[in-house]
């Protein structure tokens, strides 16, 4: 059974477009390669396709839209970036880290960004 067929069976007619993009990417390559591209595990990809993922589905959607669908967002510091890059910096901005100047700059930028602020509410 293809990833697209698995997703269609699990999600039904209301399958979101980003899940379809995830399934098509898996059919083109493999779940492992797609998971690596997303920076997540193959089991996460599998459970999302089967509509049984218990974690933050909105976060997975954001990763898929950025990495596979090439959707972008505007960062106050970096300008136009893919959504999964925004997600990565938001995760890093939650913890203080003075490792280098870019981390400090991005932490400050994230804390001023409405996307980050909306996530914190």
Short mmCIF file of C-alpha atoms in Angstrom, two decimals:
data_model
loop_
_atom_site.label_atom_id
_atom_site.label_comp_id
_atom_site.label_asym_id
_atom_site.label_seq_id
_atom_site.Cartn_x
_atom_site.Cartn_y
_atom_site.Cartn_z
CA UNK A 1 0.00 0.00 0.00
CA UNK A 2 1.37 3.43 -0.91
CA UNK A 3 1.70 6.24 1.62
CA UNK A 4 -1.00 8.15 -0.28
CA UNK A 5 -3.41 5.20 0.03
CA UNK A 6 -2.58 4.82 3.72
CA UNK A 7 -3.23 8.51 4.38
CA UNK A 8 -6.46 8.52 2.34
CA UNK A 9 -7.78 5.52 4.27
CA UNK A 10 -6.92 7.07 7.63
CA UNK A 11 -7.93 10.68 6.98
CA UNK A 12 -10.86 10.16 4.62
CA UNK A 13 -12.21 12.85 2.31
CA UNK A 14 -11.20 15.63 4.72
CA UNK A 15 -7.48 14.89 4.41
CA UNK A 16 -5.58 18.19 4.64
CA UNK A 17 -3.42 19.24 1.71
CA UNK A 18 -0.27 19.13 3.81
CA UNK A 19 -0.89 15.46 4.71
CA UNK A 20 -1.32 14.76 1.00
CA UNK A 21 2.01 16.51 0.33
CA UNK A 22 3.63 14.41 3.07
CA UNK A 23 2.26 11.19 1.59
CA UNK A 24 3.33 12.10 -1.94
CA UNK A 25 6.84 12.90 -0.73
CA UNK A 26 7.00 9.51 1.00
CA UNK A 27 5.87 7.77 -2.19
CA UNK A 28 8.54 9.61 -4.22
CA UNK A 29 11.37 8.69 -1.85
CA UNK A 30 10.76 6.97 1.50
CA UNK A 31 9.39 7.71 4.95
CA UNK A 32 12.94 7.69 6.32
CA UNK A 33 14.16 10.30 3.84
CA UNK A 34 11.11 12.50 4.39
CA UNK A 35 11.53 12.19 8.17
CA UNK A 36 15.17 13.22 7.83
CA UNK A 37 14.14 16.20 5.70
CA UNK A 38 11.68 17.23 8.43
CA UNK A 39 14.17 16.62 11.21
CA UNK A 40 11.84 14.10 12.82
CA UNK A 41 11.55 10.32 13.08
CA UNK A 42 10.09 7.92 10.53
CA UNK A 43 7.63 6.76 13.19
CA UNK A 44 6.28 10.31 13.48
CA UNK A 45 5.74 10.41 9.71
CA UNK A 46 4.03 7.02 9.86
CA UNK A 47 1.67 8.02 12.68
CA UNK A 48 0.77 11.28 10.95
CA UNK A 49 -0.06 9.42 7.74
CA UNK A 50 -2.22 7.05 9.78
CA UNK A 51 -3.89 9.98 11.57
CA UNK A 52 -2.86 8.58 14.95
CA UNK A 53 -0.18 11.06 15.99
CA UNK A 54 -0.82 12.18 19.57
CA UNK A 55 1.64 15.08 19.56
CA UNK A 56 1.35 18.64 18.28
CA UNK A 57 -0.13 18.16 14.81
CA UNK A 58 0.04 21.91 14.10
CA UNK A 59 3.81 21.79 14.57
CA UNK A 60 4.11 18.87 12.13
CA UNK A 61 1.94 20.76 9.65
CA UNK A 62 4.30 23.72 9.89
CA UNK A 63 7.32 21.49 9.25
CA UNK A 64 5.67 19.88 6.22
CA UNK A 65 4.52 23.20 4.80
CA UNK A 66 8.03 24.62 5.10
CA UNK A 67 10.21 21.66 4.14
CA UNK A 68 8.01 19.96 1.55
CA UNK A 69 5.64 22.65 0.30
CA UNK A 70 8.24 25.45 0.49
CA UNK A 71 5.94 27.88 2.28
CA UNK A 72 7.65 30.85 3.87
CA UNK A 73 7.12 33.37 6.62
CA UNK A 74 8.65 36.75 7.35
CA UNK A 75 11.17 36.79 10.18
CA UNK A 76 11.88 40.14 11.89
CA UNK A 77 15.60 39.35 11.75
CA UNK A 78 16.21 37.07 8.75
CA UNK A 79 13.51 38.26 6.34
CA UNK A 80 11.72 35.64 4.23
CA UNK A 81 12.44 32.12 5.56
CA UNK A 82 10.87 28.68 5.22
CA UNK A 83 8.41 27.84 7.97
CA UNK A 84 10.44 24.95 9.39
CA UNK A 85 13.42 27.30 9.86
CA UNK A 86 11.15 29.65 11.80
CA UNK A 87 10.01 26.70 13.90
CA UNK A 88 13.62 25.72 14.65
CA UNK A 89 14.54 29.23 15.82
CA UNK A 90 11.37 29.49 17.94
CA UNK A 91 12.31 26.24 19.69
CA UNK A 92 15.80 27.55 20.36
CA UNK A 93 14.48 30.92 21.57
CA UNK A 94 12.56 29.28 24.40
CA UNK A 95 15.83 28.58 26.25
CA UNK A 96 18.46 31.21 27.01
CA UNK A 97 21.66 30.39 25.17
CA UNK A 98 24.58 32.78 24.78
CA UNK A 99 26.64 30.38 22.65
CA UNK A 100 27.09 32.85 19.84
CA UNK A 101 25.81 36.18 18.65
CA UNK A 102 23.35 34.68 16.16
CA UNK A 103 21.55 32.76 18.92
CA UNK A 104 21.29 35.94 20.97
CA UNK A 105 20.07 37.96 17.97
CA UNK A 106 17.50 35.34 17.03
CA UNK A 107 16.27 34.90 20.60
CA UNK A 108 15.58 38.64 20.78
CA UNK A 109 13.96 38.68 17.34
CA UNK A 110 11.75 35.69 18.18
CA UNK A 111 10.55 37.24 21.41
CA UNK A 112 9.41 40.33 19.46
CA UNK A 113 7.75 38.25 16.71
CA UNK A 114 3.94 37.82 16.74
CA UNK A 115 4.34 34.16 15.67
CA UNK A 116 6.44 33.38 18.76
CA UNK A 117 4.21 35.47 21.02
CA UNK A 118 1.08 33.68 19.77
CA UNK A 119 2.73 30.34 20.52
CA UNK A 120 3.46 31.43 24.10
CA UNK A 121 -0.17 32.29 24.91
#
